[in-house]
JSON list of N, CA and C in Angstrom, two decimals:
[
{"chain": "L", "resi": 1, "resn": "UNK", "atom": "N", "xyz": [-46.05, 194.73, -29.94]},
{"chain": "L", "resi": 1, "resn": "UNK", "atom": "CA", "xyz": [-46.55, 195.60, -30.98]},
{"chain": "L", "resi": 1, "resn": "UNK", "atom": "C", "xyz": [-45.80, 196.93, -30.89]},
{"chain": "L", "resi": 2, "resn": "UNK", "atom": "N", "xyz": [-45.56, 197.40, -32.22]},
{"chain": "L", "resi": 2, "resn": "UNK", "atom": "CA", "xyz": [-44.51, 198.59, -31.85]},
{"chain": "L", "resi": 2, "resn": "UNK", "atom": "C", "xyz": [-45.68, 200.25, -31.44]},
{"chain": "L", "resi": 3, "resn": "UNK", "atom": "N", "xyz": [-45.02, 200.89, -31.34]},
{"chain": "L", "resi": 3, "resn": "UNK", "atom": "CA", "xyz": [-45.97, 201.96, -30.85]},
{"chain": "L", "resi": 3, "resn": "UNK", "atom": "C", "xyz": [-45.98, 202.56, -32.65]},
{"chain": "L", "resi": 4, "resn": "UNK", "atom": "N", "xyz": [-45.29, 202.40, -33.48]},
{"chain": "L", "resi": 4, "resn": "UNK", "atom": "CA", "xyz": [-46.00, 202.94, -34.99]},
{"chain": "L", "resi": 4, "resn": "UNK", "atom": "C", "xyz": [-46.74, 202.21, -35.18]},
{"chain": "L", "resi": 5, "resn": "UNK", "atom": "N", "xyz": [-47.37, 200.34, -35.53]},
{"chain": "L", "resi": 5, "resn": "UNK", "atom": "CA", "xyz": [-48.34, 200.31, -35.56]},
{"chain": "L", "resi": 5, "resn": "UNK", "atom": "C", "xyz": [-49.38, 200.44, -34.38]},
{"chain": "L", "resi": 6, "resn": "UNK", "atom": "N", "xyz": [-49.49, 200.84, -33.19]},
{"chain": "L", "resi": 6, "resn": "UNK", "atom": "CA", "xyz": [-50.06, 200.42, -32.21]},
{"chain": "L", "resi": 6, "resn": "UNK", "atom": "C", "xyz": [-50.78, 201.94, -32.68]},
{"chain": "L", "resi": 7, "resn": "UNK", "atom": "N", "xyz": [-50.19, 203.05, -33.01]},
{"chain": "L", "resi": 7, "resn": "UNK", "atom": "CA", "xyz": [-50.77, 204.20, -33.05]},
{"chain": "L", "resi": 7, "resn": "UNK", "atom": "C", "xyz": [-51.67, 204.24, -34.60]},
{"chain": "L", "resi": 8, "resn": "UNK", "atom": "N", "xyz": [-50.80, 203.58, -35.50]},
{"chain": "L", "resi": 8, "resn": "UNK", "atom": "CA", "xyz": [-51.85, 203.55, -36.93]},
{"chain": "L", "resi": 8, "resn": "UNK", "atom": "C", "xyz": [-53.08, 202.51, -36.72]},
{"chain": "L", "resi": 9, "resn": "UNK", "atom": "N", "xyz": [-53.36, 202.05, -35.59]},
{"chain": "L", "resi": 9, "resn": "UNK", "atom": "CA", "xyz": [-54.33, 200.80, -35.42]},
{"chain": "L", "resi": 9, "resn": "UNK", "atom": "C", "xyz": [-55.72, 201.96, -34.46]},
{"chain": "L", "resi": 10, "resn": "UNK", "atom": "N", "xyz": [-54.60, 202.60, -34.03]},
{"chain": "L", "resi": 10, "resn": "UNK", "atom": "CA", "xyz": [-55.59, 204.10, -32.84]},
{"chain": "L", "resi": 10, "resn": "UNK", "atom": "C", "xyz": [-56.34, 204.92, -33.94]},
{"chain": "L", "resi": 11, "resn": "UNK", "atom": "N", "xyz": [-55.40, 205.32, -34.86]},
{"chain": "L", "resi": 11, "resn": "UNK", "atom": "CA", "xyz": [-55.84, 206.12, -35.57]},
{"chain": "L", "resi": 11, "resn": "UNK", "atom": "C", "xyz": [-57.12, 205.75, -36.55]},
{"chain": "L", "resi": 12, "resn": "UNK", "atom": "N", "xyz": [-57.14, 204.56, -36.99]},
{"chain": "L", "resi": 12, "resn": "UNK", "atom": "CA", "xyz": [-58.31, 203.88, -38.03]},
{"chain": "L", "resi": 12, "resn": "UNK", "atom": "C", "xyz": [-59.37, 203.39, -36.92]},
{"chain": "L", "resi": 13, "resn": "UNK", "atom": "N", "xyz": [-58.80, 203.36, -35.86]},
{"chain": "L", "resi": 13, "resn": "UNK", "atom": "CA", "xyz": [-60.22, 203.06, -34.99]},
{"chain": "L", "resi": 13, "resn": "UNK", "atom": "C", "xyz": [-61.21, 204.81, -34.76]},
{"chain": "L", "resi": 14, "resn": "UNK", "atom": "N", "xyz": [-59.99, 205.91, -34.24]},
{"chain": "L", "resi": 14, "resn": "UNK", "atom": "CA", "xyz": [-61.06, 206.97, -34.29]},
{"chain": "L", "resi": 14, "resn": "UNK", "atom": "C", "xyz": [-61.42, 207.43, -35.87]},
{"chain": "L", "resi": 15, "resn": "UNK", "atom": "N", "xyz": [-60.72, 207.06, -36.89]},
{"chain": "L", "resi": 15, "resn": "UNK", "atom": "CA", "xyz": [-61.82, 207.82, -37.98]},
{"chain": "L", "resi": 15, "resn": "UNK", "atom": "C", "xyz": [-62.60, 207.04, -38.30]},
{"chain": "L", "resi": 16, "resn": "UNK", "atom": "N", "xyz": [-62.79, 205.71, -38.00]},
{"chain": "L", "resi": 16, "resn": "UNK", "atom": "CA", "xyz": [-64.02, 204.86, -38.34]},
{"chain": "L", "resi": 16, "resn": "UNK", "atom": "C", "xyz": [-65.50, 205.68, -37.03]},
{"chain": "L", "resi": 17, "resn": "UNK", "atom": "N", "xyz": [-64.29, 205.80, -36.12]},
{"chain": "L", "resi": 17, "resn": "UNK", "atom": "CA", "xyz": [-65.80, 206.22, -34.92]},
{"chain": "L", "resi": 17, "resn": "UNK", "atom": "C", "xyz": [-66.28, 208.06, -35.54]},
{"chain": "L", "resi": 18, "resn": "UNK", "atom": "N", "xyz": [-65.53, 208.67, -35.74]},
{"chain": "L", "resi": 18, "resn": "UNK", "atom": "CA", "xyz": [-65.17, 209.90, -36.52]},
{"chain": "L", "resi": 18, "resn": "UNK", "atom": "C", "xyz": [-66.33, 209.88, -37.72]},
{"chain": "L", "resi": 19, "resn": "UNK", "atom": "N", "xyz": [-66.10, 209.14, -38.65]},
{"chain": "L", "resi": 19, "resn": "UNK", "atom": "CA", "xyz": [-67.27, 209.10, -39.43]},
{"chain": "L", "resi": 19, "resn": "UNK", "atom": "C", "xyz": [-68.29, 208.56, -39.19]},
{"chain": "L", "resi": 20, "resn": "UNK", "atom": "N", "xyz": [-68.58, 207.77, -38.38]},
{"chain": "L", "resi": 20, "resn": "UNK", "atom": "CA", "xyz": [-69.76, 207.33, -38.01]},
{"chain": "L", "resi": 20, "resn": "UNK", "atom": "C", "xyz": [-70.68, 208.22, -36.85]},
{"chain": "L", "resi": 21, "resn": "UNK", "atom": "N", "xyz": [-70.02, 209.33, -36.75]},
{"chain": "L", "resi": 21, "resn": "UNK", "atom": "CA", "xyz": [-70.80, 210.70, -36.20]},
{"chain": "L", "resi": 21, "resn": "UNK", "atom": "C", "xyz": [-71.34, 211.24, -36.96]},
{"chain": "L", "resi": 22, "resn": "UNK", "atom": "N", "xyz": [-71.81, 210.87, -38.34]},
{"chain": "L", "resi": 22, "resn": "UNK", "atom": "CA", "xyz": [-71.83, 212.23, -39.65]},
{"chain": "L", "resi": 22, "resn": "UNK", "atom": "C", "xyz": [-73.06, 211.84, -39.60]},
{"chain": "L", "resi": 23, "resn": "UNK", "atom": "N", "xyz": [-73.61, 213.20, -39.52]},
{"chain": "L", "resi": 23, "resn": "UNK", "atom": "CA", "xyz": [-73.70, 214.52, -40.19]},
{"chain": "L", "resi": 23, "resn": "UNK", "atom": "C", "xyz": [-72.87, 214.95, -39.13]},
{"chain": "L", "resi": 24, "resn": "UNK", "atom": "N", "xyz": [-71.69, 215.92, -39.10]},
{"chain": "L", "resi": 24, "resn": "UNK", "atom": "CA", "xyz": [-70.99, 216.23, -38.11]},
{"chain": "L", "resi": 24, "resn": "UNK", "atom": "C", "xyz": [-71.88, 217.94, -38.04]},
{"chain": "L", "resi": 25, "resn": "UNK", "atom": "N", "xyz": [-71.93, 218.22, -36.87]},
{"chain": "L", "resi": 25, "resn": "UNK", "atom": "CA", "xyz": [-72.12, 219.72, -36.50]},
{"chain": "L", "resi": 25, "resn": "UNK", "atom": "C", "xyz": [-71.73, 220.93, -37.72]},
{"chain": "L", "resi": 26, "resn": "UNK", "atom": "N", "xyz": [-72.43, 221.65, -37.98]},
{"chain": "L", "resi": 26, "resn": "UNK", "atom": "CA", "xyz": [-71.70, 222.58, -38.83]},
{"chain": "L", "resi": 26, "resn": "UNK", "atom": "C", "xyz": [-70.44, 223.25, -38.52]},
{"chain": "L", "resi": 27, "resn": "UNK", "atom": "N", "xyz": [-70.75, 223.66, -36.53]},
{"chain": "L", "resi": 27, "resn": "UNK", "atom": "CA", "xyz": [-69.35, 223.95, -36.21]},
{"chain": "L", "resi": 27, "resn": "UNK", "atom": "C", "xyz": [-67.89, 223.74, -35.89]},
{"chain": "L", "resi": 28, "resn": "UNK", "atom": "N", "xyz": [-68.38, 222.32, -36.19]},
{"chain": "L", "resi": 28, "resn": "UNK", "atom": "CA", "xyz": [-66.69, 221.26, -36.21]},
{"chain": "L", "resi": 28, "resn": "UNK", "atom": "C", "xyz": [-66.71, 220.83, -37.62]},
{"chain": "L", "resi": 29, "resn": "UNK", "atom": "N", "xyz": [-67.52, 221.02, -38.44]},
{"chain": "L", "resi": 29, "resn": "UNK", "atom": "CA", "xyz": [-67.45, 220.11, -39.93]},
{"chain": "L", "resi": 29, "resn": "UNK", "atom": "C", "xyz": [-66.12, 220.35, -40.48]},
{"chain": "L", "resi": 30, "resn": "UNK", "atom": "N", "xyz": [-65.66, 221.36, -40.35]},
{"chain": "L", "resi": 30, "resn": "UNK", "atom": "CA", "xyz": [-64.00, 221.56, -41.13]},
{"chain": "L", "resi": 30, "resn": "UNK", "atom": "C", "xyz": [-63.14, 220.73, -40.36]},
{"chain": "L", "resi": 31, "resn": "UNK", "atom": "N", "xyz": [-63.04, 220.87, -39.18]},
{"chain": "L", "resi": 31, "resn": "UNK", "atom": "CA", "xyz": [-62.47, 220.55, -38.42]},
{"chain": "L", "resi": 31, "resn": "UNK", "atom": "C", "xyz": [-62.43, 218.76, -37.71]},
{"chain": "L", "resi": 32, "resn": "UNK", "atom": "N", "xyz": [-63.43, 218.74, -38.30]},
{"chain": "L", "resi": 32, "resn": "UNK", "atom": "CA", "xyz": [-63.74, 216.81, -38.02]},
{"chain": "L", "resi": 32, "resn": "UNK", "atom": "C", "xyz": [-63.27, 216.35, -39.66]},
{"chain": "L", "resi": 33, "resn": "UNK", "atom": "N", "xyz": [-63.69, 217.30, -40.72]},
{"chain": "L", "resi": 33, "resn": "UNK", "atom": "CA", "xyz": [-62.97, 216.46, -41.92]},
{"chain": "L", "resi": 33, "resn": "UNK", "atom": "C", "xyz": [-61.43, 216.63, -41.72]},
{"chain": "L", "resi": 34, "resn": "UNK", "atom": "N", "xyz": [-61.00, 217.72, -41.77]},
{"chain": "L", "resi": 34, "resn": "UNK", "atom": "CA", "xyz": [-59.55, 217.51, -41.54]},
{"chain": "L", "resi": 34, "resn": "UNK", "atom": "C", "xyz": [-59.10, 216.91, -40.31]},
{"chain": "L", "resi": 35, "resn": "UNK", "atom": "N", "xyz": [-59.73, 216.40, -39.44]},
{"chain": "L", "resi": 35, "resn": "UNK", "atom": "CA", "xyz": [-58.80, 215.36, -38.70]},
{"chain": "L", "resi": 35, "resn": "UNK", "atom": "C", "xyz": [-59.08, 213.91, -38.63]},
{"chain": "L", "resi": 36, "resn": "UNK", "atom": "N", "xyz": [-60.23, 213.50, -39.75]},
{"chain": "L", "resi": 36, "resn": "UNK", "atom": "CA", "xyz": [-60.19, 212.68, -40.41]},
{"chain": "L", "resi": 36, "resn": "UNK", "atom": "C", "xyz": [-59.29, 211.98, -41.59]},
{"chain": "L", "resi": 37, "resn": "UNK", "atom": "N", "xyz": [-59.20, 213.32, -42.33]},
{"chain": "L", "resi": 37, "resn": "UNK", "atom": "CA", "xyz": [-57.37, 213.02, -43.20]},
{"chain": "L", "resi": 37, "resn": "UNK", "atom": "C", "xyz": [-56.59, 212.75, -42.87]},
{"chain": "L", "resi": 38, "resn": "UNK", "atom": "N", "xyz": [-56.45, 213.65, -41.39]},
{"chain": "L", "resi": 38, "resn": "UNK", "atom": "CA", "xyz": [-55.34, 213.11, -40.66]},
{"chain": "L", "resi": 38, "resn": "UNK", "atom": "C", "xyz": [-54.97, 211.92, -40.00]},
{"chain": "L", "resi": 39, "resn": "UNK", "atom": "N", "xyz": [-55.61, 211.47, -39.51]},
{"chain": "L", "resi": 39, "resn": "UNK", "atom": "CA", "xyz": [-55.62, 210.10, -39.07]},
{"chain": "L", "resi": 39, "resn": "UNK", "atom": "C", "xyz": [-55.70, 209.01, -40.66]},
{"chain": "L", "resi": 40, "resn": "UNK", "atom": "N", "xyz": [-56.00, 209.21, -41.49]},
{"chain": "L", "resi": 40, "resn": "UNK", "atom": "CA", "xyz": [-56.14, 207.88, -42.50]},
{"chain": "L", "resi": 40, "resn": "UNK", "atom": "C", "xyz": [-54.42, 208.18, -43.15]},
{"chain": "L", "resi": 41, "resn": "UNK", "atom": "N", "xyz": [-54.07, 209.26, -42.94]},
{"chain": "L", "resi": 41, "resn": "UNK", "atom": "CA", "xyz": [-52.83, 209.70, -43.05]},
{"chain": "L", "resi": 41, "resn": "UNK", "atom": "C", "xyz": [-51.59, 208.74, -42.43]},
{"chain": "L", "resi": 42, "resn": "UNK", "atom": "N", "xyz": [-52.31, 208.97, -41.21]},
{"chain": "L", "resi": 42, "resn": "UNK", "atom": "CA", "xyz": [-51.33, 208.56, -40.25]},
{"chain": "L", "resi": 42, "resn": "UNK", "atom": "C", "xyz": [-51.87, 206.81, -40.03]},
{"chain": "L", "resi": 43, "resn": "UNK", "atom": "N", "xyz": [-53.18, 206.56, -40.68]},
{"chain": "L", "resi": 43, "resn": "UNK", "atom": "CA", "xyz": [-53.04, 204.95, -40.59]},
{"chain": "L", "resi": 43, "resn": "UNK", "atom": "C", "xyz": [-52.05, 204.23, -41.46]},
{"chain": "L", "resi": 44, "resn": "UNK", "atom": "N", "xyz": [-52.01, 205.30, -42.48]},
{"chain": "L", "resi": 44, "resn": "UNK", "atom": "CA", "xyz": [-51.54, 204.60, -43.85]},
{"chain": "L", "resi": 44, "resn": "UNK", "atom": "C", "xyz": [-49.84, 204.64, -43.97]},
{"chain": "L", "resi": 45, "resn": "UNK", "atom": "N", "xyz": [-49.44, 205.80, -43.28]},
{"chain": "L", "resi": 45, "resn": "UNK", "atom": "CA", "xyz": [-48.27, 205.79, -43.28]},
{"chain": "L", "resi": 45, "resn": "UNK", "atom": "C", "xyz": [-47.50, 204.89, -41.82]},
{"chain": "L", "resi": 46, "resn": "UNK", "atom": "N", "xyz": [-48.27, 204.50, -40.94]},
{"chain": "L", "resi": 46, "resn": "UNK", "atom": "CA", "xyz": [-48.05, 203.16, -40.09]},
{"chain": "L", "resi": 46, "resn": "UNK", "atom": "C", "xyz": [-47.47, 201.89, -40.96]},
{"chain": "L", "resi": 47, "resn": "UNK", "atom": "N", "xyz": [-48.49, 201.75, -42.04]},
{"chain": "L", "resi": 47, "resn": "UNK", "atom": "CA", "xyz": [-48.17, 200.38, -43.03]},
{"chain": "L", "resi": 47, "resn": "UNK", "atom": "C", "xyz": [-46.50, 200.38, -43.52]},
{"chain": "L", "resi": 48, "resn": "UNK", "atom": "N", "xyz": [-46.11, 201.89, -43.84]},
{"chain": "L", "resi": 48, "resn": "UNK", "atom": "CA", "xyz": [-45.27, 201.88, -44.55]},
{"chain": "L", "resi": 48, "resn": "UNK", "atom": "C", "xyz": [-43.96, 202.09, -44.23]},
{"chain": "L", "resi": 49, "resn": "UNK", "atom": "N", "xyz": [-42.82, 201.37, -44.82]},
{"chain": "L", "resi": 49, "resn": "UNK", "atom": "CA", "xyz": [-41.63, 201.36, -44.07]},
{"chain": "L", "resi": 49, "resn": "UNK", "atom": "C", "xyz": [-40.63, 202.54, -44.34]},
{"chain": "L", "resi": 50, "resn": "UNK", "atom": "N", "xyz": [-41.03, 203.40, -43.82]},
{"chain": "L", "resi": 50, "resn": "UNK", "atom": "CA", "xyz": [-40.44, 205.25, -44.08]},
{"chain": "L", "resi": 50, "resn": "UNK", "atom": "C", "xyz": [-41.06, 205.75, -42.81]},
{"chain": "L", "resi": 51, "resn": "UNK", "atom": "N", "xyz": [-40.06, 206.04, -41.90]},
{"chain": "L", "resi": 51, "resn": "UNK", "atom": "CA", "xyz": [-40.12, 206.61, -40.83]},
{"chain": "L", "resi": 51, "resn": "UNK", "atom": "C", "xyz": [-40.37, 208.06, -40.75]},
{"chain": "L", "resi": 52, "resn": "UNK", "atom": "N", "xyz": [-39.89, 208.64, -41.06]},
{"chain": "L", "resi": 52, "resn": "UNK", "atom": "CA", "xyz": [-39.90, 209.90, -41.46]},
{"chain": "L", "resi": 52, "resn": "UNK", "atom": "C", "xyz": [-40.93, 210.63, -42.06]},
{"chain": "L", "resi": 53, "resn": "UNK", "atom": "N", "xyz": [-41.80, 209.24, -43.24]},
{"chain": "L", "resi": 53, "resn": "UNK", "atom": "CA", "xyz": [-43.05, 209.96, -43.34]},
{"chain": "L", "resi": 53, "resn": "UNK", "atom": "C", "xyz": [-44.12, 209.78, -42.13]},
{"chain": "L", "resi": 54, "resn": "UNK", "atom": "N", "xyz": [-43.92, 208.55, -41.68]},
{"chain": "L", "resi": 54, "resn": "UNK", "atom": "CA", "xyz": [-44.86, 208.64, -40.34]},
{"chain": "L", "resi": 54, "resn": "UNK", "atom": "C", "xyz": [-44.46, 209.55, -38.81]},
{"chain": "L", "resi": 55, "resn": "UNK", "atom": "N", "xyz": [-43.61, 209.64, -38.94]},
{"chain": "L", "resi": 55, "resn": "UNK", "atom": "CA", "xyz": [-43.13, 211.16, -37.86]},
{"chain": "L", "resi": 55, "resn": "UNK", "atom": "C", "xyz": [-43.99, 211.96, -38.47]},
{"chain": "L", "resi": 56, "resn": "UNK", "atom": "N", "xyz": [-43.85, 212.28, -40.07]},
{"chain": "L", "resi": 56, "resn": "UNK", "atom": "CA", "xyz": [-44.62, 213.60, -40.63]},
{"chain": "L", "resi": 56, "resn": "UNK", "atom": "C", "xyz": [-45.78, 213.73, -40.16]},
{"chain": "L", "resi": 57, "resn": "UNK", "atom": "N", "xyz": [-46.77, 212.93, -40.16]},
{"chain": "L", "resi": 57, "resn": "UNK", "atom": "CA", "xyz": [-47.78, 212.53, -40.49]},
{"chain": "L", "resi": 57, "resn": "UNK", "atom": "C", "xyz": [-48.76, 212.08, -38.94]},
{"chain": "L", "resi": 58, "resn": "UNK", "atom": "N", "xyz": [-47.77, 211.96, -38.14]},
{"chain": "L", "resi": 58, "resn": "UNK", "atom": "CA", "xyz": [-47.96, 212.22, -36.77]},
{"chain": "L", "resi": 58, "resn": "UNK", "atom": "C", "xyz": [-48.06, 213.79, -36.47]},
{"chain": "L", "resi": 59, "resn": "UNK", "atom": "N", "xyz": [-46.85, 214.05, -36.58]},
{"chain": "L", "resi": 59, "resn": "UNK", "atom": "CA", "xyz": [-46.70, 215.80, -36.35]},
{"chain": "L", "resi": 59, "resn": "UNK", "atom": "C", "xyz": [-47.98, 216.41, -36.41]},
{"chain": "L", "resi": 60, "resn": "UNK", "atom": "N", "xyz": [-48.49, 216.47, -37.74]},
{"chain": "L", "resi": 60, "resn": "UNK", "atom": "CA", "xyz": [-49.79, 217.06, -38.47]},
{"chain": "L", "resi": 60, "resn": "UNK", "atom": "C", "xyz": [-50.50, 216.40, -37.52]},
{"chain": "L", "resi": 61, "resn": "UNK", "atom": "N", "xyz": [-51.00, 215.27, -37.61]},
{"chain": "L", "resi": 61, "resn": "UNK", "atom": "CA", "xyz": [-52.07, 214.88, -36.88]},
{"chain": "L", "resi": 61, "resn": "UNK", "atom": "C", "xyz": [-52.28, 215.32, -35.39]},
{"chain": "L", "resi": 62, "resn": "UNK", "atom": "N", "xyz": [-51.12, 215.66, -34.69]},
{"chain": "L", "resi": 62, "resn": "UNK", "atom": "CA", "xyz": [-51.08, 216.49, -33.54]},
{"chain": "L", "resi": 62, "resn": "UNK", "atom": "C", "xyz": [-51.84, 217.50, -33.08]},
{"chain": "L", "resi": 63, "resn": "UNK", "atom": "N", "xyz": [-51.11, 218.74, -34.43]},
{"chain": "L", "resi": 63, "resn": "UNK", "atom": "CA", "xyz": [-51.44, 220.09, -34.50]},
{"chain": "L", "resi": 63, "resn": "UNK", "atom": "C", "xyz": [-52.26, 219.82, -34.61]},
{"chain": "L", "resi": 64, "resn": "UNK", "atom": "N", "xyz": [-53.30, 219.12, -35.53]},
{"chain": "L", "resi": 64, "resn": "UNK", "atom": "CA", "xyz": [-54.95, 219.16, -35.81]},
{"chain": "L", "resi": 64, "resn": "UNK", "atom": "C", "xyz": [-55.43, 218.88, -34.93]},
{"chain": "L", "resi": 65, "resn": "UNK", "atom": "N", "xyz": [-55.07, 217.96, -33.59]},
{"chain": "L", "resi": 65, "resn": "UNK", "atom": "CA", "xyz": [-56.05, 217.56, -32.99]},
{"chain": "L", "resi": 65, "resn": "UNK", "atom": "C", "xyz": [-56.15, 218.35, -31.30]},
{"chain": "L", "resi": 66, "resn": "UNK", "atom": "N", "xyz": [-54.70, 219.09, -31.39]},
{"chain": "L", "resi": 66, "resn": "UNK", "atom": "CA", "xyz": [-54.59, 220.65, -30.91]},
{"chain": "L", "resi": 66, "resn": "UNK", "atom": "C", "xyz": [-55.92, 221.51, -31.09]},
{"chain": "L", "resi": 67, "resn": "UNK", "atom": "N", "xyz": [-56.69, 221.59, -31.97]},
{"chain": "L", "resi": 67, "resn": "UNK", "atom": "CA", "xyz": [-57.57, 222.28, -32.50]},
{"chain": "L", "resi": 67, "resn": "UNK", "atom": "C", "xyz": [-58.97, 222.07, -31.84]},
{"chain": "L", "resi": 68, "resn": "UNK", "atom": "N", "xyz": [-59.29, 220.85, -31.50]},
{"chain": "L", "resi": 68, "resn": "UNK", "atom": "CA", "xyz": [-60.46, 220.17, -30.61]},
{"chain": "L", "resi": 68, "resn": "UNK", "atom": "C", "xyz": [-60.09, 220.58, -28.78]},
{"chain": "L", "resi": 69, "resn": "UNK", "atom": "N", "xyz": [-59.52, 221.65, -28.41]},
{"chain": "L", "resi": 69, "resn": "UNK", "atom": "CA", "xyz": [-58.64, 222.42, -27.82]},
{"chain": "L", "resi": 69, "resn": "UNK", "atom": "C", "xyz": [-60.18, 222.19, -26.79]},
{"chain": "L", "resi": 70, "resn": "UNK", "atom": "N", "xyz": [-60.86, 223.68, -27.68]},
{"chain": "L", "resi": 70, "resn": "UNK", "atom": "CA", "xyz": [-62.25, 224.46, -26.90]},
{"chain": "L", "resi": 70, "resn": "UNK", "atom": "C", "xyz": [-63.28, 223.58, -27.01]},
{"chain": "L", "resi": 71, "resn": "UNK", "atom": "N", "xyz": [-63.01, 222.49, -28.13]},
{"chain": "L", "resi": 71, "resn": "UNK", "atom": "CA", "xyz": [-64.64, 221.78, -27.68]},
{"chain": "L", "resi": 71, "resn": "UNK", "atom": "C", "xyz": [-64.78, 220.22, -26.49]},
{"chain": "L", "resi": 72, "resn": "UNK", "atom": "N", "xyz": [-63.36, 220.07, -25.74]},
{"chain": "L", "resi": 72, "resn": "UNK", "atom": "CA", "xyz": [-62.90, 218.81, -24.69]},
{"chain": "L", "resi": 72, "resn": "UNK", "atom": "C", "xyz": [-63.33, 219.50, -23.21]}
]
């Protein structure tokens, strides 16, 4: 299994677990929706044969999840 899909298969497993936390906290609610985008982002661009958008789309999903910094 290559590590692009192995990571778009990671990614649809945490936003399925991701939403199934909701009602999320008021104080992560921005912050759990946008790294929910991010990951369906990055599931979707796994499927697709453009490298470059899934580098993108990784990148982002990074920085966002950079952000869950203070609450680990």
């Amino acid at each position: 299994m290559s590590s692009k899909i192995a990571l778009g298969s990671y990614a649809k497993a945490l936003n399925i677990t991701l939403e199934s936390l909701k009602p999320w906290p008021s104080e992560i609610e921005s912050l759990t929706q946008q790294t929910t985008e991010r990951l369906r982002t990055v599931a979707s661009a796994s499927e697709v044969d453009d490298p470059g958008m899934f580098d993108t789309a990784a990148l982002l999903l990074n920085s966002k999840l950079q952000g869950w910094d203070p609450y680990l």
